[in-house]
Coordinates of C-alpha atoms in Angstrom, one line a residue:
M1 CA 0.0 0.0 0.0
R2 CA 1.1 3.5 -0.9
I3 CA -0.2 6.7 0.7
F4 CA -0.5 9.7 -1.6
F5 CA -0.8 13.2 0.0
V6 CA -2.0 15.9 -2.3
N7 CA -1.4 19.6 -1.5
R8 CA -0.3 22.5 -3.5
F9 CA 2.7 23.3 -1.3
F10 CA 5.3 21.1 0.5
H11 CA 8.7 21.5 2.1
P12 CA 10.8 23.6 1.7
D13 CA 7.8 25.9 1.4
E14 CA 7.0 27.6 4.7
S15 CA 3.2 28.1 4.4
A16 CA 0.9 26.7 7.1
T17 CA -0.5 23.8 5.1
S18 CA 3.0 22.9 3.9
R19 CA 4.4 22.8 7.4
I20 CA 1.7 20.6 8.8
L21 CA 1.9 18.2 5.9
T22 CA 5.7 18.0 6.1
D23 CA 5.4 17.2 9.8
L24 CA 2.9 14.4 9.1
V25 CA 4.9 12.9 6.3
G26 CA 8.0 12.9 8.5
G27 CA 6.1 11.0 11.2
L28 CA 4.6 8.4 8.8
R29 CA 7.5 7.6 6.4
D30 CA 9.1 5.1 8.7
N31 CA 6.0 2.8 8.5
F32 CA 4.5 3.6 5.1
N33 CA 5.5 4.2 1.5
I34 CA 4.7 7.9 1.0
Q35 CA 4.1 9.8 -2.3
V36 CA 3.6 13.6 -2.0
V37 CA 1.9 15.2 -5.0
T38 CA 2.5 19.0 -5.0
S39 CA 3.3 21.9 -7.2
R40 CA 6.7 23.3 -8.3
H41 CA 5.9 26.6 -6.6
S42 CA 6.0 28.2 -3.1
Y43 CA 3.3 30.1 -1.3
D44 CA 5.3 33.4 -1.5
N45 CA 5.5 32.9 -5.3
S46 CA 9.3 33.0 -5.3
S47 CA 11.3 32.1 -8.4
T48 CA 13.2 29.3 -6.6
R49 CA 13.3 26.2 -8.9
L50 CA 12.3 23.0 -7.2
P51 CA 13.1 19.6 -8.5
V52 CA 10.4 17.8 -10.5
C53 CA 10.8 14.6 -8.5
T54 CA 12.9 13.7 -5.5
V55 CA 13.2 10.1 -4.1
E56 CA 14.3 9.3 -0.6
D57 CA 13.8 6.3 1.6
R58 CA 10.0 5.6 1.6
L59 CA 9.3 9.1 0.3
T60 CA 8.8 10.4 -3.2
V61 CA 7.9 14.0 -3.9
N62 CA 6.2 14.6 -7.2
R63 CA 6.1 18.3 -8.3
L64 CA 3.6 19.0 -11.0
W65 CA 3.5 21.9 -13.4
S66 CA 0.8 24.5 -12.8
S67 CA 0.4 28.1 -13.7
R68 CA 1.8 30.7 -11.3
F69 CA -0.1 34.0 -11.7
G70 CA -0.1 34.6 -7.9
R71 CA -2.8 36.0 -5.5
S72 CA -3.1 39.5 -6.8
K73 CA -6.4 39.0 -8.5
T74 CA -9.2 36.4 -7.9
A75 CA -9.4 35.4 -11.6
L76 CA -5.7 34.7 -11.8
R77 CA -5.8 32.7 -8.6
A78 CA -8.7 30.7 -10.0
I79 CA -6.5 29.9 -13.1
D80 CA -3.7 28.7 -10.8
Y81 CA -6.2 26.5 -8.9
L82 CA -7.7 25.0 -12.0
S83 CA -4.3 24.2 -13.6
F84 CA -3.2 22.4 -10.5
H85 CA -6.6 20.5 -10.3
A86 CA -6.0 19.4 -13.9
A87 CA -2.4 18.3 -13.2
V88 CA -3.4 16.3 -10.2
A89 CA -6.2 14.5 -12.0
W90 CA -3.9 13.5 -14.8
F91 CA -1.2 12.4 -12.4
L92 CA -3.6 10.3 -10.2
V93 CA -5.4 8.6 -13.1
R94 CA -2.0 7.3 -14.3
R95 CA -0.3 6.5 -11.0
V96 CA -2.9 5.2 -8.5
R97 CA -3.1 1.4 -8.2
P98 CA -5.6 -0.8 -6.3
G99 CA -5.2 -0.5 -2.6
D100 CA -3.5 2.9 -2.6
V101 CA -4.7 5.5 -0.3
V102 CA -5.0 9.2 -1.5
V103 CA -5.2 11.9 1.1
L104 CA -6.6 15.1 -0.5
K105 CA -6.0 18.3 1.4
T106 CA -7.8 21.6 0.7
D107 CA -5.2 23.7 -1.0
P108 CA -6.5 24.3 -3.6
P109 CA -10.1 24.0 -2.5
L110 CA -12.4 21.2 -3.7
L111 CA -9.7 18.7 -4.9
Q112 CA -12.2 15.9 -4.2
L113 CA -14.8 17.0 -6.8
I114 CA -13.2 15.3 -9.8
N115 CA -10.5 13.2 -8.1
T116 CA -12.7 11.1 -5.9
A117 CA -14.2 9.3 -8.9
L118 CA -10.9 8.9 -10.6
I119 CA -9.2 7.5 -7.5
R120 CA -12.1 5.0 -7.0
I121 CA -12.1 3.9 -10.6
R122 CA -8.4 3.1 -10.3
G123 CA -9.1 1.0 -7.2
G124 CA -7.7 3.6 -4.7
K125 CA -9.3 4.8 -1.4
V126 CA -9.9 8.5 -0.6
V127 CA -9.3 10.3 2.6
N128 CA -10.2 14.0 2.7
W129 CA -8.1 16.2 5.1
L130 CA -10.2 19.3 5.4
Q131 CA -8.4 22.3 6.7
D132 CA -11.4 24.5 5.7
I133 CA -14.7 24.0 4.1
Y134 CA -15.4 25.4 0.6
P135 CA -17.4 26.9 -1.1
E136 CA -19.1 28.1 2.1
I137 CA -16.0 30.1 3.2
A138 CA -15.9 32.0 0.0
E139 CA -19.6 32.8 0.3
R140 CA -19.4 34.0 3.9
A141 CA -16.2 36.0 3.3
G142 CA -17.8 37.8 0.4
V143 CA -15.3 36.5 -2.1
Y144 CA -17.7 34.4 -4.1
R145 CA -19.6 36.5 -6.7
G146 CA -21.3 33.8 -8.6
P147 CA -25.0 32.8 -8.6
A148 CA -26.4 31.2 -5.5
W149 CA -27.7 28.1 -7.5
L150 CA -24.1 27.3 -8.6
A151 CA -22.8 27.4 -5.0
R152 CA -25.6 25.1 -3.9
M153 CA -24.8 22.7 -6.7
I154 CA -21.1 22.7 -5.8
C155 CA -22.0 22.0 -2.1
K156 CA -24.2 19.0 -3.1
W157 CA -21.5 17.7 -5.3
R158 CA -18.9 18.2 -2.6
D159 CA -21.1 16.4 -0.1
R160 CA -21.5 13.4 -2.3
T161 CA -17.8 13.1 -2.7
L162 CA -17.2 13.4 1.0
R163 CA -19.7 10.6 1.7
A164 CA -17.9 8.4 -0.9
A165 CA -14.5 8.8 1.0
V166 CA -13.3 6.2 3.5
T167 CA -13.1 9.0 6.0
N168 CA -13.0 12.8 6.3
V169 CA -10.5 14.3 8.7
V170 CA -11.5 17.7 10.1
I171 CA -9.5 19.8 12.5
S172 CA -12.2 20.9 14.9
E173 CA -15.4 19.6 16.5
R174 CA -17.4 22.5 15.1
M175 CA -16.3 21.5 11.6
A176 CA -17.3 17.9 12.3
T177 CA -20.7 19.0 13.6
Y178 CA -21.3 21.1 10.5
L179 CA -20.6 18.3 8.1
Q180 CA -22.6 15.8 10.1
G181 CA -25.5 18.2 9.9
R182 CA -25.2 17.9 6.1
G183 CA -25.6 14.1 6.4
I184 CA -21.9 13.3 6.2
R185 CA -21.2 10.7 8.9
N186 CA -17.8 9.4 8.1
V187 CA -16.0 12.3 9.9
R188 CA -12.9 12.1 12.2
V189 CA -11.5 15.0 14.2
I190 CA -7.7 15.3 14.4
P191 CA -6.6 18.7 15.3
N192 CA -3.6 20.4 13.8
W193 CA -0.5 20.8 16.1
A194 CA 2.8 22.5 16.7
D195 CA 6.2 20.8 17.2
E196 CA 6.8 20.6 20.9
Q197 CA 10.6 20.2 20.3
A198 CA 10.9 23.1 17.9
I199 CA 8.7 25.6 19.8
S200 CA 9.0 26.2 23.5
P201 CA 8.9 29.3 25.8
V202 CA 11.8 31.6 25.5
P203 CA 12.5 34.4 28.1
R204 CA 12.5 38.0 26.9
E205 CA 16.2 38.5 27.8
A206 CA 17.2 35.4 25.8
N207 CA 15.1 36.2 22.7
D208 CA 17.2 36.9 19.6
V209 CA 14.2 38.1 17.6
R210 CA 13.3 40.7 20.1
R211 CA 16.8 42.1 19.9
E212 CA 16.9 41.9 16.1
W213 CA 13.5 43.7 15.7
R214 CA 14.5 46.3 18.3
L215 CA 11.5 45.7 20.5
G216 CA 13.3 46.5 23.7
D217 CA 11.2 46.4 26.8
R218 CA 8.0 47.2 25.1
F219 CA 4.8 45.1 25.6
V220 CA 4.5 43.4 22.2
V221 CA 1.0 42.5 20.9
M222 CA 1.5 40.2 17.9
Y223 CA -0.5 38.8 15.1
S224 CA 1.5 35.9 13.6
G225 CA 0.2 34.0 10.5
N226 CA -2.1 34.5 7.5
L227 CA -3.8 37.9 7.4
G228 CA -6.7 36.3 5.5
R229 CA -10.3 37.2 4.7
V230 CA -11.8 34.9 7.3
H231 CA -10.1 36.9 10.0
A232 CA -11.4 40.1 11.7
F233 CA -9.3 43.2 11.9
D234 CA -11.6 46.1 12.7
E235 CA -11.1 45.7 16.5
I236 CA -7.3 45.4 16.0
R237 CA -7.2 48.6 13.9
E238 CA -9.2 50.5 16.6
A239 CA -7.0 49.1 19.4
M240 CA -3.8 50.2 17.5
H241 CA -5.3 53.7 17.2
L242 CA -6.5 54.0 20.7
L243 CA -3.2 52.8 22.1
S244 CA -1.0 55.0 19.8
H245 CA -0.2 57.3 22.8
R246 CA 1.6 54.4 24.7
D247 CA 5.2 54.2 23.6
D248 CA 5.6 51.1 25.7
I249 CA 3.1 49.0 23.6
A250 CA 3.9 47.8 20.1
F251 CA 1.8 45.9 17.6
V252 CA 3.7 43.5 15.4
F253 CA 2.3 41.6 12.4
V254 CA 4.3 38.6 11.1
G255 CA 3.2 37.0 7.8
G256 CA 1.2 38.1 4.8
G257 CA -2.2 37.7 3.2
A258 CA -5.1 39.4 1.6
E259 CA -5.7 41.9 4.4
Q260 CA -2.1 43.0 4.8
Q261 CA -2.2 45.9 2.4
G262 CA -5.3 47.3 4.0
L263 CA -3.7 47.2 7.4
K264 CA -0.6 48.9 6.1
A265 CA -2.7 51.6 4.5
F266 CA -4.6 52.2 7.8
V267 CA -1.3 52.5 9.7
E268 CA 0.0 55.1 7.2
S269 CA -3.3 57.1 7.0
K270 CA -3.4 57.4 10.9
G271 CA 0.4 58.0 11.1
L272 CA 0.7 55.2 13.7
R273 CA 4.2 54.7 15.0
N274 CA 3.4 51.7 17.2
T275 CA 3.1 49.1 14.5
M276 CA 5.6 46.9 12.6
F277 CA 5.3 44.4 9.8
F278 CA 7.6 41.4 9.2
P279 CA 7.5 38.6 6.7
L280 CA 6.5 35.0 7.5
Q281 CA 9.3 33.5 9.6
P282 CA 11.0 30.2 8.6
R283 CA 10.5 27.1 10.8
D284 CA 13.8 27.4 12.6
R285 CA 13.0 30.9 13.8
L286 CA 9.4 30.2 15.0
R287 CA 10.5 29.5 18.6
H288 CA 11.9 33.0 19.0
S289 CA 9.5 34.9 16.8
L290 CA 6.4 33.5 18.5
A291 CA 8.0 34.1 22.0
A292 CA 8.9 37.7 21.0
A293 CA 5.3 38.5 21.8
D294 CA 3.8 39.2 25.2
L295 CA 0.3 38.7 23.9
H296 CA -0.9 37.1 20.6
L297 CA -4.0 38.2 18.7
V298 CA -6.2 35.5 17.1
T299 CA -9.5 36.5 15.3
L300 CA -12.3 34.9 13.2
K301 CA -15.1 36.7 11.5
A302 CA -18.7 35.9 12.5
G303 CA -20.0 32.7 11.0
M304 CA -16.6 31.2 10.2
E305 CA -16.0 28.8 13.1
D306 CA -18.0 26.0 11.5
L307 CA -15.7 26.2 8.4
V308 CA -12.1 26.9 9.7
M309 CA -10.0 26.6 12.8
P310 CA -7.3 29.2 13.6
S311 CA -4.4 26.7 13.9
K312 CA -2.0 29.5 14.8
L313 CA -3.2 29.0 18.3
Y314 CA -1.1 25.8 18.7
G315 CA 2.2 27.6 18.0
V316 CA 1.2 30.4 20.4
W317 CA 0.4 28.0 23.2
A318 CA 3.6 26.0 22.5
A319 CA 5.5 29.2 23.0
G320 CA 3.8 29.7 26.3
R321 CA 2.1 33.0 25.4
P322 CA -1.4 34.2 26.3
V323 CA -4.1 34.9 23.6
A324 CA -6.6 37.7 23.0
F325 CA -9.3 36.2 20.7
V326 CA -11.9 38.2 18.8
G327 CA -14.8 36.2 17.6
E328 CA -18.1 34.7 18.5
P329 CA -18.4 34.8 22.3
D330 CA -20.0 31.3 22.5
S331 CA -17.6 29.7 20.1
A332 CA -15.5 26.6 21.0
V333 CA -12.3 28.7 20.7
A334 CA -13.6 31.4 23.1
R335 CA -14.7 28.8 25.6
L336 CA -11.5 26.9 25.5
I337 CA -9.4 30.0 26.1
R338 CA -11.6 31.1 29.0
E339 CA -11.8 27.6 30.6
S340 CA -8.1 26.9 30.3
G341 CA -7.0 30.3 31.6
T342 CA -4.8 30.9 28.5
G343 CA -6.1 34.4 27.7
L344 CA -9.2 36.4 27.1
A345 CA -12.0 36.4 24.5
F346 CA -13.9 39.4 23.0
T347 CA -17.0 39.7 20.9
H348 CA -16.9 41.6 17.6
G349 CA -17.1 45.3 18.2
D350 CA -15.6 45.2 21.6
A351 CA -12.4 47.1 20.8
A352 CA -12.7 48.9 24.1
G353 CA -12.5 45.6 26.0
L354 CA -9.5 44.5 23.9
V355 CA -7.7 47.8 24.7
Q356 CA -8.5 47.4 28.4
A357 CA -7.1 43.9 28.4
I358 CA -3.9 44.9 26.6
E359 CA -3.3 47.7 29.0
A360 CA -4.0 45.4 32.0
L361 CA -1.6 42.7 30.8
A362 CA 1.1 45.3 30.0
D363 CA 1.0 46.4 33.6
E364 CA 0.6 43.0 35.2
P365 CA 3.6 40.7 34.2
A366 CA 2.6 38.1 36.8
S367 CA -0.9 37.7 35.3
R368 CA 0.5 37.2 31.7
A369 CA 3.1 34.8 33.0
E370 CA 0.4 32.6 34.6
Q371 CA -1.6 32.6 31.4
G372 CA 1.5 31.7 29.5
R373 CA 2.2 28.7 31.8
N374 CA -1.5 27.6 31.3
A375 CA -1.0 27.9 27.6
R376 CA 2.0 25.6 27.5
R377 CA 0.2 23.1 29.8
L378 CA -2.8 23.0 27.6
F379 CA -0.6 22.5 24.5
E380 CA 1.3 19.6 26.1
Q381 CA -2.0 17.9 27.0
R382 CA -3.7 18.1 23.6
F383 CA -1.9 19.7 20.7
T384 CA 1.7 18.3 20.5
R385 CA 3.0 16.9 17.3
A386 CA 3.6 13.5 18.9
H387 CA 0.0 13.3 20.1
C388 CA -1.6 14.3 16.8
L389 CA 0.7 12.2 14.7
G390 CA -0.3 9.3 16.9
L391 CA -3.9 9.9 16.0
W392 CA -3.0 9.8 12.3
Q393 CA -1.1 6.5 12.8
D394 CA -4.1 5.0 14.6
L395 CA -6.5 6.2 11.8
I396 CA -4.4 4.7 9.0
Q397 CA -3.7 1.4 10.8
G398 CA -7.3 1.1 11.8
K399 CA -8.8 1.8 8.4
F400 CA -6.2 0.1 6.2
S401 CA -4.5 -2.5 8.5
A402 CA -5.4 -5.4 6.2
E403 CA -3.5 -3.8 3.4
T404 CA -0.6 -2.3 5.4
V405 CA 2.7 -4.0 4.9
P406 CA 5.4 -1.4 5.9
G407 CA 8.0 -0.7 3.3
T408 CA 6.1 -2.3 0.4
T409 CA 5.5 -0.6 -2.9

């Protein structure tokens, strides 16, 4: 039995889906023959040339041609998606053999629409690994501009393919509940994770990134990760503005995404001097970059929690830092943060509450230290790489044990 993992990006790319897939492949390759199916590009659209195919012990990485217009315009991004869809379909129909397992991730979205039938015709078995749920995300984020009937048709088609899979792995209980409400019963929850060895708490005085970024003794409020359309930024903008008089508080944004330019424009229009922007940090710097913050910001727009989970939480908790979450007050994320004592949660529109919390934590190092310890404790209990990879091992061995012969091709 071979296991194919399909995702648009893979190591050495540093995007979130690439990192989590790279971790999983590293954990499984000792026991299974792994084939990664990915593109020749990186998330940041760099011109670095990646090899078409690399073969190591039990791991083959197949890099397919697809267009590379980038993310500047929705139509161009759609062409990139469609070209990768076509390349994947052509690859799988030629390579999949009876008994193979194909794990389809969700970058690009809806890989299962065409490929489920092709994989089953070839005698393979489908596992969907849903990091998010499309097309509903595009509709709720206001990105989808097409007719409602087409979205409904795609949803029904998507649902049929999910029911035809051996299983569908989702990353939160709310996502599982949403799919089950649509009649999809073959759902398994395995959360994303952070690497407990690579990310751990780092004291301020020992943090190289704080020195490099000249943060000094300021209280650092950080947003680290994708600045995407599913995330809320109005409250953050207002907090940055209301706290602009405090020279001892700095807002730091690490990463990129669709909302970055809007945030930069806001900072420039208001003349804010308390805000900094840095690019996505490579894996070997995450320990120090995440720990450079005293408080991390995590947000979700209303109506999004059924469809996506802010997995940046796991790295934050691994770094032993508290969280300020802006989202639905009764959401699972908000409840977990409150119940675990790892930070505070605020409803949409409560910028004043967010500002008050930032000022309180800036003035109370003992309180934020306690929340940081709680964060690391929660992480070690539920979201380590070792724990979550064990859940994947159990899933694969439980579903496919009859066909599993480690090392076979």
